[in-house]
Short mmCIF file of C-alpha atoms in Angstrom, two decimals:
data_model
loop_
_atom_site.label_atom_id
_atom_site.label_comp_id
_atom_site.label_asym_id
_atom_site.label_seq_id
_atom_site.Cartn_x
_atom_site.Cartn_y
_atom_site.Cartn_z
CA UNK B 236 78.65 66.64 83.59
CA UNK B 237 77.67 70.22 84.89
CA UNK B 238 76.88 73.02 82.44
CA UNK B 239 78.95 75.93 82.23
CA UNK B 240 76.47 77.92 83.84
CA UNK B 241 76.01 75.54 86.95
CA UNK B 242 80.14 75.48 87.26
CA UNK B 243 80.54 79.30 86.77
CA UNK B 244 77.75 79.79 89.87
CA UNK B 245 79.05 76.98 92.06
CA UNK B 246 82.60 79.06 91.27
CA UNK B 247 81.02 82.27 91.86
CA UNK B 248 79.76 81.28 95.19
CA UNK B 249 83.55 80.33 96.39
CA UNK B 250 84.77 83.77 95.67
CA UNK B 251 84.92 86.31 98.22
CA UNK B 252 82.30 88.67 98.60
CA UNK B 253 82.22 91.34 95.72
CA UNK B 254 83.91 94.48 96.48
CA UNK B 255 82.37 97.88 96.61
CA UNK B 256 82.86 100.16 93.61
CA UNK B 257 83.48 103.93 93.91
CA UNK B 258 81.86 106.28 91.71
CA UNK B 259 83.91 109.36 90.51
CA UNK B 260 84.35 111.75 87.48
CA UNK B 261 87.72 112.11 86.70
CA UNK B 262 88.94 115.23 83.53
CA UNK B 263 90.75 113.87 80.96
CA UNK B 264 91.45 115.10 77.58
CA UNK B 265 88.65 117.94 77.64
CA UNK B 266 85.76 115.30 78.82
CA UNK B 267 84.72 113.91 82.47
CA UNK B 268 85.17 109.98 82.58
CA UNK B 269 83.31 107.88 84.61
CA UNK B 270 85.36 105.79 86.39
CA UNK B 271 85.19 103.21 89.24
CA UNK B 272 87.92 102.45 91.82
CA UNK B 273 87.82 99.49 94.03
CA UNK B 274 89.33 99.96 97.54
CA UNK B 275 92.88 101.14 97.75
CA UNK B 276 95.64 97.82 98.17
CA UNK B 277 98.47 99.46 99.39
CA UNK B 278 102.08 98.05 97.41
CA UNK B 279 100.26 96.32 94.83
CA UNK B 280 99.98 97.42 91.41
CA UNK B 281 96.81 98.51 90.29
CA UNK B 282 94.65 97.22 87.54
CA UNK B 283 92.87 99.03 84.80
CA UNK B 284 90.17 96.55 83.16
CA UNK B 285 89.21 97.51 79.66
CA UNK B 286 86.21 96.52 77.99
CA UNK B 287 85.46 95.38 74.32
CA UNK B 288 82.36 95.67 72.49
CA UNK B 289 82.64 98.92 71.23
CA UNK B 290 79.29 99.98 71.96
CA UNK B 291 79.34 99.22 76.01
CA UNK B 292 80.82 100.47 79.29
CA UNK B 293 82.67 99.29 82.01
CA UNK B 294 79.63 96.84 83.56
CA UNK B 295 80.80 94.38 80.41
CA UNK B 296 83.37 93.10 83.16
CA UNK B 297 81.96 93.83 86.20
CA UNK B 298 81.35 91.72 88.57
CA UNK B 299 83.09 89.41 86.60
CA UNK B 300 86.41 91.03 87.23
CA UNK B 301 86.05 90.69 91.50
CA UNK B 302 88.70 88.57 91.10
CA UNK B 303 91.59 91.13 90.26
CA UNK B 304 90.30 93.26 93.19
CA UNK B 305 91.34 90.46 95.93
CA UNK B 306 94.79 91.69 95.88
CA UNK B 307 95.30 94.80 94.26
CA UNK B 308 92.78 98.12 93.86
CA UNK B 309 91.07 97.43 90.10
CA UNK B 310 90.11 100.64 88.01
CA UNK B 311 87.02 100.42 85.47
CA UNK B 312 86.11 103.55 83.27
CA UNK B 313 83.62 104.12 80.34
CA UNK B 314 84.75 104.99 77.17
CA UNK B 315 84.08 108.21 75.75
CA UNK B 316 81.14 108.04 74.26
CA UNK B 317 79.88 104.98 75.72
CA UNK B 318 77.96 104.17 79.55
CA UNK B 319 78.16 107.48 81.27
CA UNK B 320 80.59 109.14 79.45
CA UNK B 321 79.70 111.99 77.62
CA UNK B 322 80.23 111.69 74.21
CA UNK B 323 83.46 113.82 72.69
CA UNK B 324 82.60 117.05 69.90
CA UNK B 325 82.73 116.00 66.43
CA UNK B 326 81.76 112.94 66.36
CA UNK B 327 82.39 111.84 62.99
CA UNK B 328 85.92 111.98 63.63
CA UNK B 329 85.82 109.50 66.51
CA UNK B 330 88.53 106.39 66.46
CA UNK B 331 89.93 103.91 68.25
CA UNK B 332 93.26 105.88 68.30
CA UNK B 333 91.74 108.39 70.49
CA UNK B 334 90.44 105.51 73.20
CA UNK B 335 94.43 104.84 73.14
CA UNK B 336 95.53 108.12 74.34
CA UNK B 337 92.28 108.53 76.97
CA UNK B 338 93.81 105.20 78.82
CA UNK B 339 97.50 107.39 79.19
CA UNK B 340 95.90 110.63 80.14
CA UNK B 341 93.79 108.42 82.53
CA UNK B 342 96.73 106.72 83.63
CA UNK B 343 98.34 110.19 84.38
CA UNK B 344 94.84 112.27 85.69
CA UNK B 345 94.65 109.37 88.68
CA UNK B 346 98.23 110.51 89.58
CA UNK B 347 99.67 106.88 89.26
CA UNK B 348 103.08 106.03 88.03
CA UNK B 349 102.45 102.04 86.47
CA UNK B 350 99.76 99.88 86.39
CA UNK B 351 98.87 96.83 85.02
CA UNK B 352 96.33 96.58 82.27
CA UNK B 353 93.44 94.10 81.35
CA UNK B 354 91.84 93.95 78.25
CA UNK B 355 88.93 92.07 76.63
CA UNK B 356 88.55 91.46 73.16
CA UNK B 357 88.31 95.10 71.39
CA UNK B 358 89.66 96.21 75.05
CA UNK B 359 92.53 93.64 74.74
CA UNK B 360 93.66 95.41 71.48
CA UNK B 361 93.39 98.65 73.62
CA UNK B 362 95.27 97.55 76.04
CA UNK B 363 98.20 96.27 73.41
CA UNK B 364 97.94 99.64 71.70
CA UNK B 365 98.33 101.48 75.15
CA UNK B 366 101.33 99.67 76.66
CA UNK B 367 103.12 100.37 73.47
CA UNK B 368 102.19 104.30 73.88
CA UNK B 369 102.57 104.33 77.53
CA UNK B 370 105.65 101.76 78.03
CA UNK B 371 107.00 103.38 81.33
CA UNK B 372 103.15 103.73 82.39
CA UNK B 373 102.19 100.07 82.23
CA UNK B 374 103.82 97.22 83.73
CA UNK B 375 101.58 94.38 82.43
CA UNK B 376 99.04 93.26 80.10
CA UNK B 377 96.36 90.49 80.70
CA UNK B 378 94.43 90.27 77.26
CA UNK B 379 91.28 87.84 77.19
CA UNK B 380 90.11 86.72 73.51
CA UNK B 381 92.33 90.20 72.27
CA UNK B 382 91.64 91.35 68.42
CA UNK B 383 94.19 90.26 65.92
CA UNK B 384 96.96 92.92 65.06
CA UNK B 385 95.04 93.20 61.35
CA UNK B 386 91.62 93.39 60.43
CA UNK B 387 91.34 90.12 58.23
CA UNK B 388 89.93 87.98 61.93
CA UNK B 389 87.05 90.93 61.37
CA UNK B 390 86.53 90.66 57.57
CA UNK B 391 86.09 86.73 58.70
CA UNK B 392 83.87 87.02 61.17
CA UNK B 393 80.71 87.04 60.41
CA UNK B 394 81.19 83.37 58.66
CA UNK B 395 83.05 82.09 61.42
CA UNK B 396 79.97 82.90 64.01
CA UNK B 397 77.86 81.43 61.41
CA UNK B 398 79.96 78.01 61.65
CA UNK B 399 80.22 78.12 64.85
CA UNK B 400 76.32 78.34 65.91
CA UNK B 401 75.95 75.22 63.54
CA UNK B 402 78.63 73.36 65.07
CA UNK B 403 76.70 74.30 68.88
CA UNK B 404 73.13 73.24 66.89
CA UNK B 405 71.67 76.62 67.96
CA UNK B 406 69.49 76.77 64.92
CA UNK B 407 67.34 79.82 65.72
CA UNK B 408 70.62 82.06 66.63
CA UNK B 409 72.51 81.30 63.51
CA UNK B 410 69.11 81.88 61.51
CA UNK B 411 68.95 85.53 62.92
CA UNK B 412 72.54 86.01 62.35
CA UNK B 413 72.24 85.02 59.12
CA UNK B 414 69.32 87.44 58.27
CA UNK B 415 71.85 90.44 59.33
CA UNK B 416 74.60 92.20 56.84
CA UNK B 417 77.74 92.88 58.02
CA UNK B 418 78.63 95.01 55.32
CA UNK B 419 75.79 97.40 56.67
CA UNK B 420 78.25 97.88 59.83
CA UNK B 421 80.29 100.15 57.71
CA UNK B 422 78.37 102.69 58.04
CA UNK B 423 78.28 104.52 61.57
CA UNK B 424 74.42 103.46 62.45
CA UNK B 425 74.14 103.35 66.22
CA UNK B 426 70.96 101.10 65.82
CA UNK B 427 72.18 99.16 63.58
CA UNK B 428 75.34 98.27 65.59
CA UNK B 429 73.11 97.35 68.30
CA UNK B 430 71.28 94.89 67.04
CA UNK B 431 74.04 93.45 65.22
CA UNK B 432 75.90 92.99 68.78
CA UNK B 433 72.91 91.46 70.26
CA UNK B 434 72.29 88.90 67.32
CA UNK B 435 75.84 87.75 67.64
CA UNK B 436 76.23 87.31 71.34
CA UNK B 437 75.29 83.84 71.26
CA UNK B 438 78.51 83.07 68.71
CA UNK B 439 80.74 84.10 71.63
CA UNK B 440 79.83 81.17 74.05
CA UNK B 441 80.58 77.50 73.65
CA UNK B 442 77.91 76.18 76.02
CA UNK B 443 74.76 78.28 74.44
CA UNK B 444 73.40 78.24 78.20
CA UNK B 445 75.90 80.90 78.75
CA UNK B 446 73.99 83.22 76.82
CA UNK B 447 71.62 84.09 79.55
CA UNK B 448 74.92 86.22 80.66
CA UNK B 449 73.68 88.52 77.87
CA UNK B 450 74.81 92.14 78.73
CA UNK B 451 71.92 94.99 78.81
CA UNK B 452 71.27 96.88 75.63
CA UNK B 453 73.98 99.32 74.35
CA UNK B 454 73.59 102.15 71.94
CA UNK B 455 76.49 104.42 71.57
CA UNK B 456 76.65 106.29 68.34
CA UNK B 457 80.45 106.88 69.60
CA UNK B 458 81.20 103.31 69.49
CA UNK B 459 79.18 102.81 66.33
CA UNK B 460 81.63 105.01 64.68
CA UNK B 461 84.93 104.02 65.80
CA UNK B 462 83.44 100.39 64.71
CA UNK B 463 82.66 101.18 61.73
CA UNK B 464 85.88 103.34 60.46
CA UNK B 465 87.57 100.24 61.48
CA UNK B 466 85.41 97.83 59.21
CA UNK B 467 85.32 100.06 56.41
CA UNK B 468 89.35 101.09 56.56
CA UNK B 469 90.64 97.86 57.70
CA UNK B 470 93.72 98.59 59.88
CA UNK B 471 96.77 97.05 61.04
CA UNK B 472 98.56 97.24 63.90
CA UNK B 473 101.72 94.75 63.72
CA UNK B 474 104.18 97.76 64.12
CA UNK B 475 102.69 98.93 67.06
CA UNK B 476 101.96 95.82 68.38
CA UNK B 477 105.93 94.64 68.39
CA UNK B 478 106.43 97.74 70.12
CA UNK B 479 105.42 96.59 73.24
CA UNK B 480 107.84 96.35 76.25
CA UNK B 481 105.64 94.97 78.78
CA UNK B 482 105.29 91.28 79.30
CA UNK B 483 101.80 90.06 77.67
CA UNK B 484 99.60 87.19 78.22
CA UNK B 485 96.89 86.32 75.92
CA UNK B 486 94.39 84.23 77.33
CA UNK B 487 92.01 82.57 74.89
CA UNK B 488 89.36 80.58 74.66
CA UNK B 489 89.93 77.14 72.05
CA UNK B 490 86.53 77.48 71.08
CA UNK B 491 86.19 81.10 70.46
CA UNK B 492 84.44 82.04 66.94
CA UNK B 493 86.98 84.61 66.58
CA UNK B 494 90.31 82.28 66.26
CA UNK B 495 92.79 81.52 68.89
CA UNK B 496 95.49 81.50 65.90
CA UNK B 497 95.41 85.20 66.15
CA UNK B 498 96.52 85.53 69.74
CA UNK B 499 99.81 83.11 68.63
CA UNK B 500 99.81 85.76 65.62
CA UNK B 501 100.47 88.44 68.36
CA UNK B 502 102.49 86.20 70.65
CA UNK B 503 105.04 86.00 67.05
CA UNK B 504 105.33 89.44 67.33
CA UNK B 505 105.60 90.74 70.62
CA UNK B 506 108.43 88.80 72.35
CA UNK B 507 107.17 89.29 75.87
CA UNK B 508 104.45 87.44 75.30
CA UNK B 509 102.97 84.12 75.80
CA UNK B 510 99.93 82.44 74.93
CA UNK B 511 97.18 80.33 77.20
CA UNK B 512 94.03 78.21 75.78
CA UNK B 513 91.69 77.97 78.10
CA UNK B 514 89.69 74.77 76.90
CA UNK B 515 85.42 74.53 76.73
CA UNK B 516 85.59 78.44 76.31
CA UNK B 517 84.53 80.51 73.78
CA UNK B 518 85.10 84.64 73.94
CA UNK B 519 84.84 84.40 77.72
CA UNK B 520 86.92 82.59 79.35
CA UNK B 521 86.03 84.42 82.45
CA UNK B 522 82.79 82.95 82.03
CA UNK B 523 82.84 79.67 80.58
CA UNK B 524 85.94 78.13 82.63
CA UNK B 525 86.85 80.86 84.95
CA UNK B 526 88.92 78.69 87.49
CA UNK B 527 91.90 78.39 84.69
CA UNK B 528 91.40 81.45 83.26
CA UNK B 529 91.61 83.71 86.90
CA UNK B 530 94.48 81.27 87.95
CA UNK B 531 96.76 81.96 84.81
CA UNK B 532 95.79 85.88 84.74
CA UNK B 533 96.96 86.34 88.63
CA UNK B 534 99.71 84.07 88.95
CA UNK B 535 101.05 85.75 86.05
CA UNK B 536 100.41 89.64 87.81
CA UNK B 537 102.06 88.13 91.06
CA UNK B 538 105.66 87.53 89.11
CA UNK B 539 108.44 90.03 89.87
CA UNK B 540 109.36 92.73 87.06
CA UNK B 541 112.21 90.74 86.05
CA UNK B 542 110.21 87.51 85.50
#
């Protein structure tokens, strides 16, 4: 049998050429966004893709998103704070709430009336948090390996990476994860969040061979405090999750170190929503198995409204 690696290339290959991105600063909320705009598909919703990993920007899912651009115009952005987005004044009173109400004022800035939005782990839980904000703004959400709606998946974690690497037999990875604290990631360190994210990126993937699909270095003392408010407060967004109008799929992968019981948690309380495994995956789907995971995601952004 192929590795995940030699199926995602031999799948990658298939695809249509990649589409060209353009570059442009757009105002919202008192900074200049970069954001990225696909070409223009007239009648067809457009797509915002959000990105997790607190600490990144927008190339997290690029070009691994191409596939949302073959029928409709796809939108990418950095986060304040993170890739080439300036960083907002007073940073020590940076959350994730304010990442919510940048994706409405985006939403609004690029003179659109809906869209459709697709998250990715932290991203996904954006996205959730945004429809319910926004819900005449967004039509629908795509999450891929979304947060839970609390913060006990988080407080979990860390042991459930270790288990996993020992499951895969990557010995050296779990061995450096197991040298790092995750208590320390309460504190807003922007190094320290780094390095952390690095160690764990081989827990995400269930074929370790995936891990040469490492992203470059991050360091975003933005994201490294939004991260760590969240790991030191704990939150919990079941209200505002149940709030949600829009119809919701959350794809995730069966092997994923961060449970697939938490996307049926959020599939309990949003009624609009449904849940799809996407087997020999771990956090991305898009990677590992992308053939399910792109034909699930589209078919379900090609059904009417009323669907």
């Amino acid at each position: 049998m192929s590795s995940a690696k030699a199926r995602f290339l031999a799948w990658r290959r298939e695809r249509p050429r990649t589409p060209p991105l353009e570059r442009r600063a757009v105002r919202v909320r008192g900074l200049d966004f970069a954001v990225w705009a696909s070409p223009p598909v007239p009648g067809a919703t457009p797509v915002l893709a959000i990105n997790g990993g607190m600490i990144y920007g927008h190339d997290l899912l690029w070009p691994a998103f191409a596939p949302f651009a073959a029928g409709r115009q796809v939108f990418l952005y950095d986060q304040r704070g993170r890739g080439l987005t300036p960083a907002p004044p007073g940073l020590r009173a940076a959350r994730i709430e304010h990442d919510v109400l940048d994706i409405v004022a985006l939403r609004e800035a690029l003179g659109l009336a809906r869209w459709d939005l697709v998250g990715h782990s932290w991203g996904g839980g954006l996205a959730l948090l945004a429809a319910a904000e926004d819900p005449t703004g967004v039509r629908r959400v795509v999450t891929f390996d979304a947060v839970g709606a609390t913060s006990g998946w988080l407080d979990a974690l860390h042991a459930s990476a270790l288990a996993h690497l020992e499951r895969r037999g990557a010995t050296e990875a779990r061995a450096l994860l197991a040298l790092l604290d995750p208590l320390l990631l309460h504190e807003p360190d922007p190094e320290r969040h780094a390095e952390y994210s690095r160690t764990m990126y081989a827990a995400w993937f269930h074929d370790q061979e995936m891990r040469s699909f490492a992203p470059p270095p991050a360091h975003s003392p933005t994201g490294a405090t939004v991260a760590a408010r969240l790991r030191r407060e704990g939150f919990d967004w079941r209200a505002r999750y149940a709030a949600v109008q829009a119809p919701v799929l959350l794809v995730h992968g069966e092997e994923d170190a961060l449970p697939i019981a938490e996307a049926h948690a959020t599939a309990r309380l949003i009624p609009t929503a449904r849940v799809v495994p996407i087997p020999a995956a771990g956090h991305m789907p898009f990677f590992e198995n992308p053939e399910p995971t792109f034909a699930a995601a589209l078919r379900f952004l090609a059904e009417p409204d009323d669907a």
